[in-house]
Short mmCIF file of C-alpha atoms in Angstrom, two decimals:
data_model
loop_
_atom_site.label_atom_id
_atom_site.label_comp_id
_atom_site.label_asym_id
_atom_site.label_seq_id
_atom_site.Cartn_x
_atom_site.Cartn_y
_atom_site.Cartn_z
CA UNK A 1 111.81 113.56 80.12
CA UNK A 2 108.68 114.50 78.28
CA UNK A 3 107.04 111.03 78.25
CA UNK A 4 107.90 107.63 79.91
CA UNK A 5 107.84 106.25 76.39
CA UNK A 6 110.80 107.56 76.00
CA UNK A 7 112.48 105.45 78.41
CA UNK A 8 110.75 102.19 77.31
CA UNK A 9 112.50 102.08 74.26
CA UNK A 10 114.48 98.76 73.79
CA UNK A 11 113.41 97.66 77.59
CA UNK A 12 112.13 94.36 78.46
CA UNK A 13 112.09 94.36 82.11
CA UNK A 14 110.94 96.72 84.44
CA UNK A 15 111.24 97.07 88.32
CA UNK A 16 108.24 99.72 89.95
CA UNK A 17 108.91 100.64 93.66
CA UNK A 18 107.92 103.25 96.04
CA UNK A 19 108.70 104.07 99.48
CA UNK A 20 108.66 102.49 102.90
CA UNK A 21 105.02 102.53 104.59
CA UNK A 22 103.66 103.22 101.32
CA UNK A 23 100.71 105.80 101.84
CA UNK A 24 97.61 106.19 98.80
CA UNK A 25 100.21 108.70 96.73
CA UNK A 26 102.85 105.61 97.28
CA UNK A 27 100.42 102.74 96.07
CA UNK A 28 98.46 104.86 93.88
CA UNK A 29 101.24 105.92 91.82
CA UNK A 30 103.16 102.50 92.33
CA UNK A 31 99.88 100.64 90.65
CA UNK A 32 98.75 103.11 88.31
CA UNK A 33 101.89 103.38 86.09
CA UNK A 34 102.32 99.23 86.74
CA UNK A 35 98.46 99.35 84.75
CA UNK A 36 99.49 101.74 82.52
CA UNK A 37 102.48 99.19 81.39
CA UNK A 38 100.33 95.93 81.52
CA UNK A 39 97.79 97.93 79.45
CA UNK A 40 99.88 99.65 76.39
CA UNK A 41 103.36 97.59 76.74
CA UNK A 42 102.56 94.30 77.15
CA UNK A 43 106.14 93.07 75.62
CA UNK A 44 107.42 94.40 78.86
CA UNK A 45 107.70 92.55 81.98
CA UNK A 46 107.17 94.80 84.56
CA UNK A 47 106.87 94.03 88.59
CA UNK A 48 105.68 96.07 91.16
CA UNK A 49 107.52 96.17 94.86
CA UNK A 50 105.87 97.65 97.77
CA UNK A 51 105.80 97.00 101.45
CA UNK A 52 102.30 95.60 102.36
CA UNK A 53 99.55 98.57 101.79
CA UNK A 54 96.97 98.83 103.52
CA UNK A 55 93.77 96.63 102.84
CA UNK A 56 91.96 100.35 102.30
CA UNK A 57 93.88 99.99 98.76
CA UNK A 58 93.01 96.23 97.60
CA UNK A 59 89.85 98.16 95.69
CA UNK A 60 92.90 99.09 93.15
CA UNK A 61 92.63 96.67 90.05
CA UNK A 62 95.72 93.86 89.82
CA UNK A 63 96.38 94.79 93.84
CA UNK A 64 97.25 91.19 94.76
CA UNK A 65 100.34 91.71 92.30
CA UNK A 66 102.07 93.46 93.92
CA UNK A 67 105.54 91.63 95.26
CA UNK A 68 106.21 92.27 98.94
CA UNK A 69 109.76 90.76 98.93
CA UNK A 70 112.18 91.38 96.27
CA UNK A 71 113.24 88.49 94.20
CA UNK A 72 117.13 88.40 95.30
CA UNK A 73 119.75 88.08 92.39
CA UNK A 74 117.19 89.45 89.85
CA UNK A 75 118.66 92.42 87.49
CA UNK A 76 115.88 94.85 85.45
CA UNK A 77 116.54 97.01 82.51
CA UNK A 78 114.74 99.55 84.22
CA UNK A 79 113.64 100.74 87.75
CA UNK A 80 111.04 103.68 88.25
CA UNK A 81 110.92 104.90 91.50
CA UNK A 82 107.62 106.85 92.38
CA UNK A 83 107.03 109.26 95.62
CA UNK A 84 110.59 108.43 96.61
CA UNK A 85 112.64 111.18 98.01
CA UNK A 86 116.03 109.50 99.10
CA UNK A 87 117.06 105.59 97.19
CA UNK A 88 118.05 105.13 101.18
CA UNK A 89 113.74 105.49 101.59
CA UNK A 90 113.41 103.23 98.30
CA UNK A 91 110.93 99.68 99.80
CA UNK A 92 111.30 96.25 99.65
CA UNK A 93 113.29 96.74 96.21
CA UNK A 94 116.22 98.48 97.64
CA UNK A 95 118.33 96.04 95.75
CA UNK A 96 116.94 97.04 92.12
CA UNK A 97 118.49 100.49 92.66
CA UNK A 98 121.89 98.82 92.48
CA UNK A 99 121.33 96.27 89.99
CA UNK A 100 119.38 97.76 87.58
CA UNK A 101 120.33 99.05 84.05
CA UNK A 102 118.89 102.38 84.01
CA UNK A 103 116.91 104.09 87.05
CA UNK A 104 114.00 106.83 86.77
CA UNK A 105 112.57 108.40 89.66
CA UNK A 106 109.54 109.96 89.47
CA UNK A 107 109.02 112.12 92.78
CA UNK A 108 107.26 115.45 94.14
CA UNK A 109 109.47 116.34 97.32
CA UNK A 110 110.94 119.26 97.89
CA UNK A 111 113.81 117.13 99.35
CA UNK A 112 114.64 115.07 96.42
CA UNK A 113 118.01 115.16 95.37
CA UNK A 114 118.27 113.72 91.92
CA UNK A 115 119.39 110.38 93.53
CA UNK A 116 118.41 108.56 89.85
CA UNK A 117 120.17 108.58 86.08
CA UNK A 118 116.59 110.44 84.80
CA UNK A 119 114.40 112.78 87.59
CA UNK A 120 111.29 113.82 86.78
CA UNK A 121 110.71 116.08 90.25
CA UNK A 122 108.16 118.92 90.55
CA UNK A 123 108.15 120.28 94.35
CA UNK A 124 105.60 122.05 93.49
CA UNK A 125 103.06 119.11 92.49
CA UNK A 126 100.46 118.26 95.11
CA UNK A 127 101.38 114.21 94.49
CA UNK A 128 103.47 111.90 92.93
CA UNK A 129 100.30 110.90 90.83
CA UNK A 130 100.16 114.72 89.12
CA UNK A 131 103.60 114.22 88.20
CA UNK A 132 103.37 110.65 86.99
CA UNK A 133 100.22 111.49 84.81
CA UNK A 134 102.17 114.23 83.04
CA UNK A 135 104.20 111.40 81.92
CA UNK A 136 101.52 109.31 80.18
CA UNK A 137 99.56 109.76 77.42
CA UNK A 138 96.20 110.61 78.53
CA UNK A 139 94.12 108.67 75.28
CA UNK A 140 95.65 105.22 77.00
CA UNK A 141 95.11 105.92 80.27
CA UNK A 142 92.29 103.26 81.30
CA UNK A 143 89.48 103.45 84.22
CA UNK A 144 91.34 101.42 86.48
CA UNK A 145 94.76 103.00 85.79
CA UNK A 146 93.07 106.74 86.42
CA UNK A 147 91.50 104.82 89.78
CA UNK A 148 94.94 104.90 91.35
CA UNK A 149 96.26 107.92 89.79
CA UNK A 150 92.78 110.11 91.26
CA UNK A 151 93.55 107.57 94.58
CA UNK A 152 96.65 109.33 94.92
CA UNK A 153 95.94 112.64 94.50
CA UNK A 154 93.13 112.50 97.01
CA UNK A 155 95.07 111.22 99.99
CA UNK A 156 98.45 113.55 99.35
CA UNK A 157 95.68 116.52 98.77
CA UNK A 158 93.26 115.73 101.84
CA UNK A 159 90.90 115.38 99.31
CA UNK A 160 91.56 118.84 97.76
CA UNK A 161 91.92 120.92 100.87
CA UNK A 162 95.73 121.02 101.37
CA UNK A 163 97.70 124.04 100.17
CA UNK A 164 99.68 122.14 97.05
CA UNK A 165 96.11 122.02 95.27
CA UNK A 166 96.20 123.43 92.11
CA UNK A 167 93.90 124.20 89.45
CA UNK A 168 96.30 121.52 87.46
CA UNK A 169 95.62 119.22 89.83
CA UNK A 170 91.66 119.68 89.05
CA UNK A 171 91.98 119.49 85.84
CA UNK A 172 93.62 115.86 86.25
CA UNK A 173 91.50 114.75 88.74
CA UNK A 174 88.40 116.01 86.48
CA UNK A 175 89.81 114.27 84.06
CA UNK A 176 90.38 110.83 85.63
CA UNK A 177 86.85 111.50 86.39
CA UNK A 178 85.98 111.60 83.07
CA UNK A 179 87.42 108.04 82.49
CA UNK A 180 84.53 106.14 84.73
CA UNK A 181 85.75 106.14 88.07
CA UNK A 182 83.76 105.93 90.93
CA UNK A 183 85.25 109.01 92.44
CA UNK A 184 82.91 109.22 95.20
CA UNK A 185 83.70 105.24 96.43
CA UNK A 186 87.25 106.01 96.23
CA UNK A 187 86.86 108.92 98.62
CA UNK A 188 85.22 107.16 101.24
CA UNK A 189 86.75 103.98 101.14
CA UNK A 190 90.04 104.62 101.22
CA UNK A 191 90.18 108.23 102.50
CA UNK A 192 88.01 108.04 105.48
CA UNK A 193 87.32 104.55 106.06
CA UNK A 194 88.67 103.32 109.03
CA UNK A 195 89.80 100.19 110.41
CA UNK A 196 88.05 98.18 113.61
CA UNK A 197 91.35 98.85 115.62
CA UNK A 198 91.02 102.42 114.56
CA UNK A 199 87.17 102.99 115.48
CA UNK A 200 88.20 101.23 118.82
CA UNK A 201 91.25 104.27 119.35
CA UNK A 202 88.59 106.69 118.54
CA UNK A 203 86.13 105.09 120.75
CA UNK A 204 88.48 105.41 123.85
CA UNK A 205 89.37 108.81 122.85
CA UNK A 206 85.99 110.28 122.72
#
């Protein structure tokens, strides 16, 4: 699959999930490809299914969207998986795997074994979000769909200091830069910001 318009073609409904105890590559690829749909296909209907992220994500635009329990009985021309190594690791839309039409997974793991009718894996992509972006067309990616794809690069990169950096995954974080974002913000409030409970942890630990 070169592009995800190819699979859009003749698809109405679309199901978006990631995995259980989504992380910022989870949610950030989860949200940014559910923008990137809302923005340029807007005669689909797509849905987003995650368990609960963290409130360190809710900066992420359309964030209160996202469906927490799956919507029993309902059948989708299309499911994307995204950072999802196993369909047994597949969220809260475990269900859409089985009823869908047509599944894509969209994945970065070493482990992944092709569980999906079209994979789009690269083990040797530092996130979920590198891989998704090479899917997109980078002219109609917007500022707050480049927010989550840079929001998952930073978190499954340690912002930039983990091994699986590459100089591809820069150049796509330069140029989600380039879109607006507040790069900076994004860093600090939902890399190293830390909740009361876990200043209290760190408290008792020092």
């Amino acid at each position: 699959m070169e592009k995800i318009a190819n699979e859009l073609k003749g698809i109405n409904t679309v199901a978006i999930a990631g995995h259980v105890r989504p992380d910022g590559d989870c949610v950030g690829s989860c949200m940014g490809l559910y923008l990137y749909l809302k923005e340029n296909y807007p005669d689909i209907a797509a849905d987003v299914y995650l368990e609960q992220p963290g409130a360190q994500f809710s900066f992420l635009s359309c964030f209160e969207e996202i469906k927490t329990v799956y919507q029993t009985g309902k059948v989708y021309d299309l499911l994307i998986t995204l950072d999802v190594s196993d369909k047994n690791r597949i969220g809260v839309a475990e269900e859409a795997y089985e009823t869908a039409k047509k599944r894509v997974c969209i994945d970065h793991h070493i482990s992944n074994g092709s569980f999906a009718d079209v994979n789009v894996v690269d083990a040797q992509a530092s996130s979920a979000c590198e891989v998704l972006y090479r899917t997109l067309e980078d002219d109609k990616i917007s500022k707050d769909t480049a927010a989550c794809i840079y929001t998952g690069i930073v978190h499954d990169t340690g912002v930039f200091k983990y091994s699986s950096t590459s100089a591809q995954t820069m150049l796509i974080a330069g140029k989600m830069m380039e879109k607006g974002i507040d790069y900076s913000d994004i860093i600090d409030n939902s890399f190293y910001a830390k909740t009361y409970i876990q200043n209290q942890i760190l408290g008792r630990a020092l």
